[in-house]
PDB file of C-alpha atoms in Angstrom:
ATOM      1  CA  MET A   1      -3.205 -29.208   0.251  1.00  0.00           C
ATOM      2  CA  SER A   2      -3.921 -27.888   3.702  1.00  0.00           C
ATOM      3  CA  ALA A   3      -6.098 -24.864   4.519  1.00  0.00           C
ATOM      4  CA  ALA A   4      -3.004 -22.897   5.882  1.00  0.00           C
ATOM      5  CA  SER A   5      -1.779 -23.264   1.423  1.00  0.00           C
ATOM      6  CA  ASP A   6      -4.970 -22.971   0.351  1.00  0.00           C
ATOM      7  CA  PRO A   7      -4.591 -19.089  -1.754  1.00  0.00           C
ATOM      8  CA  ALA A   8      -8.204 -19.507  -2.245  1.00  0.00           C
ATOM      9  CA  THR A   9      -8.402 -19.352   2.403  1.00  0.00           C
ATOM     10  CA  PRO A  10      -9.293 -15.980   3.095  1.00  0.00           C
ATOM     11  CA  PRO A  11      -5.889 -15.964   5.474  1.00  0.00           C
ATOM     12  CA  GLU A  12      -5.466 -15.678   9.385  1.00  0.00           C
ATOM     13  CA  GLY A  13      -3.144 -13.671  10.706  1.00  0.00           C
ATOM     14  CA  PRO A  14      -0.242 -12.024  10.375  1.00  0.00           C
ATOM     15  CA  LEU A  15      -0.041 -11.025   6.677  1.00  0.00           C
ATOM     16  CA  HIS A  16       2.702 -12.264   4.350  1.00  0.00           C
ATOM     17  CA  VAL A  17       3.305  -9.223   2.295  1.00  0.00           C
ATOM     18  CA  ALA A  18       5.185 -10.248  -1.363  1.00  0.00           C
ATOM     19  CA  ILE A  19       7.335  -6.501  -2.309  1.00  0.00           C
ATOM     20  CA  ILE A  20       9.027  -6.517  -6.214  1.00  0.00           C
ATOM     21  CA  MET A  21      11.728  -3.791  -4.979  1.00  0.00           C
ATOM     22  CA  ASP A  22      11.538  -1.571  -8.011  1.00  0.00           C
ATOM     23  CA  GLY A  23      13.080   1.839  -8.359  1.00  0.00           C
ATOM     24  CA  ASN A  24      16.426   1.896  -7.857  1.00  0.00           C
ATOM     25  CA  GLY A  25      18.720   2.578 -10.967  1.00  0.00           C
ATOM     26  CA  ARG A  26      15.862   4.885 -11.612  1.00  0.00           C
ATOM     27  CA  TRP A  27      16.589   6.761  -8.469  1.00  0.00           C
ATOM     28  CA  ALA A  28      20.252   7.019  -8.609  1.00  0.00           C
ATOM     29  CA  ALA A  29      20.145   8.353 -12.367  1.00  0.00           C
ATOM     30  CA  ALA A  30      17.998  11.228 -11.229  1.00  0.00           C
ATOM     31  CA  ARG A  31      20.764  12.864  -8.398  1.00  0.00           C
ATOM     32  CA  GLY A  32      23.530  11.201 -11.249  1.00  0.00           C
ATOM     33  CA  LEU A  33      24.324   8.585  -9.423  1.00  0.00           C
ATOM     34  CA  PRO A  34      25.980   4.809 -11.053  1.00  0.00           C
ATOM     35  CA  ARG A  35      23.499   2.102 -10.464  1.00  0.00           C
ATOM     36  CA  ALA A  36      25.559   0.863  -7.751  1.00  0.00           C
ATOM     37  CA  VAL A  37      24.268   3.420  -4.965  1.00  0.00           C
ATOM     38  CA  GLY A  38      20.831   3.074  -6.424  1.00  0.00           C
ATOM     39  CA  HIS A  39      21.034  -0.562  -5.170  1.00  0.00           C
ATOM     40  CA  ARG A  40      22.727  -0.381  -2.173  1.00  0.00           C
ATOM     41  CA  GLU A  41      20.383   2.301  -0.790  1.00  0.00           C
ATOM     42  CA  GLY A  42      17.829  -0.169  -2.097  1.00  0.00           C
ATOM     43  CA  VAL A  43      19.352  -2.851   0.148  1.00  0.00           C
ATOM     44  CA  GLN A  44      18.869   0.551   3.173  1.00  0.00           C
ATOM     45  CA  ALA A  45      15.361   0.306   2.499  1.00  0.00           C
ATOM     46  CA  LEU A  46      14.853  -3.622   2.514  1.00  0.00           C
ATOM     47  CA  LYS A  47      16.282  -2.848   6.124  1.00  0.00           C
ATOM     48  CA  ARG A  48      13.630  -0.719   7.044  1.00  0.00           C
ATOM     49  CA  THR A  49      11.024  -3.008   5.728  1.00  0.00           C
ATOM     50  CA  ILE A  50      11.641  -5.258   7.704  1.00  0.00           C
ATOM     51  CA  GLU A  51      12.360  -3.620  11.145  1.00  0.00           C
ATOM     52  CA  ALA A  52       8.772  -1.986  10.352  1.00  0.00           C
ATOM     53  CA  ALA A  53       6.718  -5.041   8.962  1.00  0.00           C
ATOM     54  CA  PRO A  54       5.976  -7.105  12.541  1.00  0.00           C
ATOM     55  CA  LYS A  55       4.359  -3.706  14.068  1.00  0.00           C
ATOM     56  CA  LEU A  56       2.683  -3.631  11.051  1.00  0.00           C
ATOM     57  CA  GLY A  57       0.751  -6.430  11.632  1.00  0.00           C
ATOM     58  CA  VAL A  58       2.935  -8.647   8.370  1.00  0.00           C
ATOM     59  CA  GLY A  59       4.298 -11.943   9.182  1.00  0.00           C
ATOM     60  CA  CYS A  60       6.153 -12.886   5.819  1.00  0.00           C
ATOM     61  CA  LEU A  61       7.412 -10.898   3.369  1.00  0.00           C
ATOM     62  CA  THR A  62       9.182 -11.789   0.558  1.00  0.00           C
ATOM     63  CA  VAL A  63      11.146  -9.494  -1.398  1.00  0.00           C
ATOM     64  CA  PHE A  64      12.397 -10.346  -5.464  1.00  0.00           C
ATOM     65  CA  GLY A  65      16.012  -9.829  -5.269  1.00  0.00           C
ATOM     66  CA  PHE A  66      17.622 -10.688  -8.439  1.00  0.00           C
ATOM     67  CA  SER A  67      15.858 -12.810 -10.934  1.00  0.00           C
ATOM     68  CA  THR A  68      16.715 -15.618 -13.898  1.00  0.00           C
ATOM     69  CA  GLU A  69      16.022 -12.353 -16.059  1.00  0.00           C
ATOM     70  CA  ASN A  70      19.268 -10.657 -14.584  1.00  0.00           C
ATOM     71  CA  TRP A  71      21.529 -12.430 -15.651  1.00  0.00           C
ATOM     72  CA  SER A  72      21.289 -10.106 -18.502  1.00  0.00           C
ATOM     73  CA  ARG A  73      22.757  -7.498 -16.960  1.00  0.00           C
ATOM     74  CA  SER A  74      26.253  -5.936 -17.135  1.00  0.00           C
ATOM     75  CA  ALA A  75      28.662  -8.258 -16.079  1.00  0.00           C
ATOM     76  CA  ASP A  76      29.631  -5.175 -13.638  1.00  0.00           C
ATOM     77  CA  GLU A  77      26.205  -4.138 -12.514  1.00  0.00           C
ATOM     78  CA  VAL A  78      25.374  -8.618 -11.754  1.00  0.00           C
ATOM     79  CA  SER A  79      28.868  -8.337  -9.330  1.00  0.00           C
ATOM     80  CA  ASP A  80      27.259  -5.726  -6.907  1.00  0.00           C
ATOM     81  CA  LEU A  81      24.643  -6.709  -7.097  1.00  0.00           C
ATOM     82  CA  MET A  82      26.450 -10.349  -5.427  1.00  0.00           C
ATOM     83  CA  GLY A  83      29.186  -8.261  -3.690  1.00  0.00           C
ATOM     84  CA  LEU A  84      25.493  -6.975  -1.468  1.00  0.00           C
ATOM     85  CA  VAL A  85      24.723 -10.221  -0.926  1.00  0.00           C
ATOM     86  CA  ARG A  86      27.646 -11.203   0.733  1.00  0.00           C
ATOM     87  CA  SER A  87      28.094  -7.556   3.060  1.00  0.00           C
ATOM     88  CA  TYR A  88      24.199  -8.020   3.607  1.00  0.00           C
ATOM     89  CA  VAL A  89      24.778 -11.746   5.096  1.00  0.00           C
ATOM     90  CA  ALA A  90      28.164 -10.377   6.860  1.00  0.00           C
ATOM     91  CA  SER A  91      26.399  -7.961   8.863  1.00  0.00           C
ATOM     92  CA  ASP A  92      23.018  -8.838   9.703  1.00  0.00           C
ATOM     93  CA  LEU A  93      22.256 -12.262   9.523  1.00  0.00           C
ATOM     94  CA  LYS A  94      22.984 -12.716  13.552  1.00  0.00           C
ATOM     95  CA  ARG A  95      21.090  -9.836  13.349  1.00  0.00           C
ATOM     96  CA  LEU A  96      17.737 -11.493  12.039  1.00  0.00           C
ATOM     97  CA  GLU A  97      19.215 -14.863  13.358  1.00  0.00           C
ATOM     98  CA  LYS A  98      18.651 -12.567  17.707  1.00  0.00           C
ATOM     99  CA  ALA A  99      15.484 -10.978  16.487  1.00  0.00           C
ATOM    100  CA  GLY A 100      14.097 -14.567  16.094  1.00  0.00           C
ATOM    101  CA  VAL A 101      13.466 -14.508  11.876  1.00  0.00           C
ATOM    102  CA  ARG A 102      14.186 -17.135   9.586  1.00  0.00           C
ATOM    103  CA  LEU A 103      15.398 -17.058   6.105  1.00  0.00           C
ATOM    104  CA  ARG A 104      14.521 -18.496   3.091  1.00  0.00           C
ATOM    105  CA  VAL A 105      15.935 -18.200   0.033  1.00  0.00           C
ATOM    106  CA  LEU A 106      13.769 -19.118  -3.186  1.00  0.00           C
ATOM    107  CA  GLY A 107      15.014 -19.365  -6.348  1.00  0.00           C
ATOM    108  CA  ARG A 108      17.924 -22.225  -7.927  1.00  0.00           C
ATOM    109  CA  ARG A 109      20.412 -22.697  -6.367  1.00  0.00           C
ATOM    110  CA  GLU A 110      22.918 -23.872 -10.402  1.00  0.00           C
ATOM    111  CA  GLY A 111      24.416 -21.137 -11.752  1.00  0.00           C
ATOM    112  CA  LEU A 112      24.880 -18.769  -8.729  1.00  0.00           C
ATOM    113  CA  PRO A 113      28.778 -17.991  -7.890  1.00  0.00           C
ATOM    114  CA  ARG A 114      29.336 -21.308  -5.619  1.00  0.00           C
ATOM    115  CA  ASP A 115      30.025 -18.979  -2.024  1.00  0.00           C
ATOM    116  CA  ILE A 116      26.648 -16.682  -3.202  1.00  0.00           C
ATOM    117  CA  ALA A 117      25.071 -21.138  -2.764  1.00  0.00           C
ATOM    118  CA  GLU A 118      27.041 -21.844   0.283  1.00  0.00           C
ATOM    119  CA  ILE A 119      25.995 -17.918   2.016  1.00  0.00           C
ATOM    120  CA  ALA A 120      21.995 -18.958   1.116  1.00  0.00           C
ATOM    121  CA  ASP A 121      22.705 -22.629   2.383  1.00  0.00           C
ATOM    122  CA  ARG A 122      23.793 -21.245   5.475  1.00  0.00           C
ATOM    123  CA  ALA A 123      21.020 -18.374   6.313  1.00  0.00           C
ATOM    124  CA  GLU A 124      18.619 -21.003   5.833  1.00  0.00           C
ATOM    125  CA  THR A 125      20.597 -23.107   8.602  1.00  0.00           C
ATOM    126  CA  GLN A 126      21.538 -20.369  10.872  1.00  0.00           C
ATOM    127  CA  THR A 127      17.855 -18.954  11.418  1.00  0.00           C
ATOM    128  CA  GLY A 128      16.280 -22.247   9.838  1.00  0.00           C
ATOM    129  CA  HIS A 129      14.975 -22.455  13.972  1.00  0.00           C
ATOM    130  CA  ASN A 130      13.182 -18.688  14.491  1.00  0.00           C
ATOM    131  CA  SER A 131       9.677 -18.905  14.390  1.00  0.00           C
ATOM    132  CA  LYS A 132       8.534 -15.107  15.084  1.00  0.00           C
ATOM    133  CA  PHE A 133       8.646 -13.611  11.614  1.00  0.00           C
ATOM    134  CA  LEU A 134       9.534 -15.368   7.906  1.00  0.00           C
ATOM    135  CA  LEU A 135      11.669 -13.360   5.063  1.00  0.00           C
ATOM    136  CA  GLN A 136      11.607 -14.705   1.345  1.00  0.00           C
ATOM    137  CA  VAL A 137      14.074 -14.190  -0.929  1.00  0.00           C
ATOM    138  CA  ALA A 138      13.407 -14.790  -4.191  1.00  0.00           C
ATOM    139  CA  PHE A 139      17.207 -14.756  -5.735  1.00  0.00           C
ATOM    140  CA  ASN A 140      17.719 -16.309  -9.310  1.00  0.00           C
ATOM    141  CA  TYR A 141      13.742 -16.819  -8.425  1.00  0.00           C
ATOM    142  CA  GLY A 142      11.420 -16.674 -12.251  1.00  0.00           C
ATOM    143  CA  GLY A 143       8.501 -17.483 -11.075  1.00  0.00           C
ATOM    144  CA  ARG A 144       7.359 -20.074 -14.667  1.00  0.00           C
ATOM    145  CA  ALA A 145      10.997 -21.250 -13.747  1.00  0.00           C
ATOM    146  CA  ASP A 146       9.798 -22.189 -10.204  1.00  0.00           C
ATOM    147  CA  ILE A 147       6.199 -23.937 -12.246  1.00  0.00           C
ATOM    148  CA  VAL A 148       8.905 -25.996 -15.058  1.00  0.00           C
ATOM    149  CA  ASP A 149      10.940 -27.292 -11.786  1.00  0.00           C
ATOM    150  CA  ALA A 150       7.890 -28.916  -9.670  1.00  0.00           C
ATOM    151  CA  ALA A 151       6.065 -30.364 -12.703  1.00  0.00           C
ATOM    152  CA  ARG A 152       9.982 -31.541 -13.825  1.00  0.00           C
ATOM    153  CA  ALA A 153      10.120 -32.890 -10.195  1.00  0.00           C
ATOM    154  CA  HIS A 154       6.849 -34.691 -10.288  1.00  0.00           C
ATOM    155  CA  VAL A 155       7.507 -36.532 -14.005  1.00  0.00           C
ATOM    156  CA  ASP A 156      11.058 -37.514 -12.219  1.00  0.00           C
ATOM    157  CA  ALA A 157       9.509 -38.372  -9.057  1.00  0.00           C
ATOM    158  CA  VAL A 158       6.286 -40.690 -11.122  1.00  0.00           C
ATOM    159  CA  LEU A 159       9.513 -42.055 -13.130  1.00  0.00           C
ATOM    160  CA  ALA A 160      11.792 -43.076 -10.675  1.00  0.00           C
ATOM    161  CA  GLY A 161       8.689 -45.147  -9.385  1.00  0.00           C
ATOM    162  CA  THR A 162       8.703 -42.534  -5.853  1.00  0.00           C
ATOM    163  CA  ALA A 163       5.536 -41.206  -7.126  1.00  0.00           C
ATOM    164  CA  THR A 164       1.834 -42.348  -8.418  1.00  0.00           C
ATOM    165  CA  GLY A 165      -1.485 -40.205  -9.364  1.00  0.00           C
ATOM    166  CA  PRO A 166      -1.330 -37.143 -11.681  1.00  0.00           C
ATOM    167  CA  LEU A 167       0.371 -33.857 -11.068  1.00  0.00           C
ATOM    168  CA  ASP A 168      -2.658 -31.683  -9.718  1.00  0.00           C
ATOM    169  CA  GLU A 169      -2.430 -28.504  -8.195  1.00  0.00           C
ATOM    170  CA  ALA A 170      -2.145 -29.378  -4.632  1.00  0.00           C
ATOM    171  CA  THR A 171       0.959 -31.491  -6.104  1.00  0.00           C
ATOM    172  CA  LEU A 172       2.367 -28.955  -8.001  1.00  0.00           C
ATOM    173  CA  GLY A 173       2.213 -26.266  -5.006  1.00  0.00           C
ATOM    174  CA  ALA A 174       3.369 -28.239  -3.162  1.00  0.00           C
ATOM    175  CA  GLY A 175       6.617 -28.692  -4.930  1.00  0.00           C
ATOM    176  CA  LEU A 176       7.311 -25.079  -5.198  1.00  0.00           C
ATOM    177  CA  ALA A 177       9.286 -22.773  -3.915  1.00  0.00           C
ATOM    178  CA  THR A 178       6.505 -20.775  -1.944  1.00  0.00           C
ATOM    179  CA  ALA A 179       6.174 -24.525  -0.765  1.00  0.00           C
ATOM    180  CA  GLY A 180       5.191 -24.500   3.125  1.00  0.00           C
ATOM    181  CA  GLY A 181       4.675 -20.729   3.809  1.00  0.00           C
ATOM    182  CA  PRO A 182       1.842 -19.404   4.474  1.00  0.00           C
ATOM    183  CA  PRO A 183      -0.936 -18.115   1.120  1.00  0.00           C
ATOM    184  CA  VAL A 184       0.539 -14.248  -0.516  1.00  0.00           C
ATOM    185  CA  ASP A 185      -2.311 -12.116   0.248  1.00  0.00           C
ATOM    186  CA  MET A 186      -0.466  -9.194  -1.712  1.00  0.00           C
ATOM    187  CA  ILE A 187       1.613  -7.999  -4.545  1.00  0.00           C
ATOM    188  CA  VAL A 188       3.095  -4.268  -4.022  1.00  0.00           C
ATOM    189  CA  ARG A 189       5.448  -3.104  -6.269  1.00  0.00           C
ATOM    190  CA  THR A 190       7.042   0.227  -5.865  1.00  0.00           C
ATOM    191  CA  SER A 191       8.152   2.861  -9.382  1.00  0.00           C
ATOM    192  CA  GLY A 192       4.994   3.188 -10.670  1.00  0.00           C
ATOM    193  CA  GLU A 193       5.462   0.130 -13.087  1.00  0.00           C
ATOM    194  CA  GLN A 194       2.395  -2.263 -12.789  1.00  0.00           C
ATOM    195  CA  ARG A 195       3.737  -4.842 -14.193  1.00  0.00           C
ATOM    196  CA  LEU A 196       3.979  -8.507 -12.061  1.00  0.00           C
ATOM    197  CA  SER A 197       7.578  -9.086 -13.600  1.00  0.00           C
ATOM    198  CA  ASN A 198       7.873 -12.812 -13.932  1.00  0.00           C
ATOM    199  CA  PHE A 199       7.248 -12.928 -10.062  1.00  0.00           C
ATOM    200  CA  LEU A 200       5.126 -15.355  -8.073  1.00  0.00           C
ATOM    201  CA  LEU A 201       2.929 -16.260 -11.112  1.00  0.00           C
ATOM    202  CA  TRP A 202       0.950 -19.085  -9.568  1.00  0.00           C
ATOM    203  CA  GLU A 203       1.323 -17.441  -5.807  1.00  0.00           C
ATOM    204  CA  ALA A 204      -0.532 -14.098  -7.246  1.00  0.00           C
ATOM    205  CA  ALA A 205      -4.038 -16.854  -8.137  1.00  0.00           C
ATOM    206  CA  TYR A 206      -5.672 -14.704  -5.559  1.00  0.00           C
ATOM    207  CA  ALA A 207      -2.925 -11.757  -4.349  1.00  0.00           C
ATOM    208  CA  GLU A 208      -4.247  -8.472  -4.245  1.00  0.00           C
ATOM    209  CA  LEU A 209      -1.900  -6.770  -6.605  1.00  0.00           C
ATOM    210  CA  ILE A 210      -0.481  -2.951  -5.444  1.00  0.00           C
ATOM    211  CA  TYR A 211       0.618  -1.155  -7.141  1.00  0.00           C
ATOM    212  CA  GLN A 212       3.308   2.387  -5.589  1.00  0.00           C
ATOM    213  CA  ASP A 213       5.106   5.475  -7.293  1.00  0.00           C
ATOM    214  CA  ILE A 214       7.744   5.441  -5.058  1.00  0.00           C
ATOM    215  CA  LEU A 215      11.496   4.085  -5.679  1.00  0.00           C
ATOM    216  CA  TRP A 216      12.378   1.820  -3.955  1.00  0.00           C
ATOM    217  CA  PRO A 217      15.660   3.438  -2.261  1.00  0.00           C
ATOM    218  CA  ASP A 218      13.010   5.619  -0.454  1.00  0.00           C
ATOM    219  CA  TYR A 219      10.057   3.385   0.868  1.00  0.00           C
ATOM    220  CA  GLY A 220      10.176   2.027   4.366  1.00  0.00           C
ATOM    221  CA  PRO A 221       7.426   2.274   7.392  1.00  0.00           C
ATOM    222  CA  GLU A 222       5.466   4.887   5.529  1.00  0.00           C
ATOM    223  CA  GLY A 223       5.268   3.158   2.423  1.00  0.00           C
ATOM    224  CA  LEU A 224       4.721  -0.318   3.742  1.00  0.00           C
ATOM    225  CA  ALA A 225       1.936   1.048   5.938  1.00  0.00           C
ATOM    226  CA  ASP A 226       0.241   2.770   2.935  1.00  0.00           C
ATOM    227  CA  ALA A 227       0.636  -0.839   0.934  1.00  0.00           C
ATOM    228  CA  VAL A 228      -1.134  -2.184   3.997  1.00  0.00           C
ATOM    229  CA  ALA A 229      -4.156   0.537   4.747  1.00  0.00           C
ATOM    230  CA  GLN A 230      -4.949  -0.331   0.592  1.00  0.00           C
ATOM    231  CA  PHE A 231      -4.906  -4.331   1.369  1.00  0.00           C
ATOM    232  CA  ARG A 232      -7.712  -3.964   4.896  1.00  0.00           C
ATOM    233  CA  ASP A 233      -9.706  -1.494   2.415  1.00  0.00           C
ATOM    234  CA  ARG A 234     -10.362  -4.464  -0.441  1.00  0.00           C
ATOM    235  CA  ASP A 235     -12.967  -6.876  -0.738  1.00  0.00           C
ATOM    236  CA  ARG A 236     -11.242  -9.985  -1.282  1.00  0.00           C
ATOM    237  CA  ARG A 237     -13.840 -12.496  -2.886  1.00  0.00           C
ATOM    238  CA  PHE A 238     -11.530 -15.098  -3.981  1.00  0.00           C
ATOM    239  CA  GLY A 239     -14.036 -16.452  -6.943  1.00  0.00           C
ATOM    240  CA  GLY A 240     -16.948 -15.845  -4.660  1.00  0.00           C
ATOM    241  CA  ARG A 241     -19.673 -13.753  -4.291  1.00  0.00           C
ATOM    242  CA  PRO A 242     -20.859 -11.413  -0.943  1.00  0.00           C
ATOM    243  CA  ALA A 243     -23.679 -13.117   0.955  1.00  0.00           C
ATOM    244  CA  PRO A 244     -26.649 -11.041   0.436  1.00  0.00           C
ATOM    245  CA  ALA A 245     -27.333  -8.397   2.920  1.00  0.00           C
ATOM    246  CA  LEU A 246     -30.201  -8.597   5.544  1.00  0.00           C
ATOM    247  CA  ALA A 247     -33.473  -6.585   4.834  1.00  0.00           C
ATOM    248  CA  ALA A 248     -34.254  -4.596   7.857  1.00  0.00           C
ATOM    249  CA  GLY A 249     -37.224  -5.759   9.521  1.00  0.00           C
TER     250      GLY A 249
END
């Protein structure tokens, strides 16, 4: 595994920020509005955050759009979320491409409506040549499922004779949906909740965890700037110990 993808290697250059965009439903409920309105406002918060990210030293943004567990929500809410994907890509994909954003969709294509899977493929193909900024959207994604899928893929490759050797950390990491991207520097969760909710479980090993008491539809440049400032104040040791200070001569 190269240093660029090793989670125990201190980062150099732009940050990789991952966000659990939580609080859309509570934002809507507090205003007596349907949950769908909260999700729509959440899309606007995402747009603000993407625009602000490069100015704050962020080179990669990974957001949790739809988990493998979210299928248990009501059919109407799931339909609303799928509709937001369709409208967002229709309205913003060309703008993102022109701005130099590369879009990756992390998660299982199986189980998605056919047109949503096709939208994901088209977005990746259309922006694949860009390199100014990496936007990763975890959709139909679960951290446990991703690890299982990577392990199964290795076993299948061994049985097919296309891979040899044991399943080690480097091999498993190379099979994850995030493979090829930069290591995660920090995971932010909005709304005040303090858990990962099955998001980037492998990648979280050396990520800084930052919890912000703000509902996602209210998020934007100020919230992201605060998260980055908190990250900059952390003493990241990656399992080691700081070097002892030299005594004054």
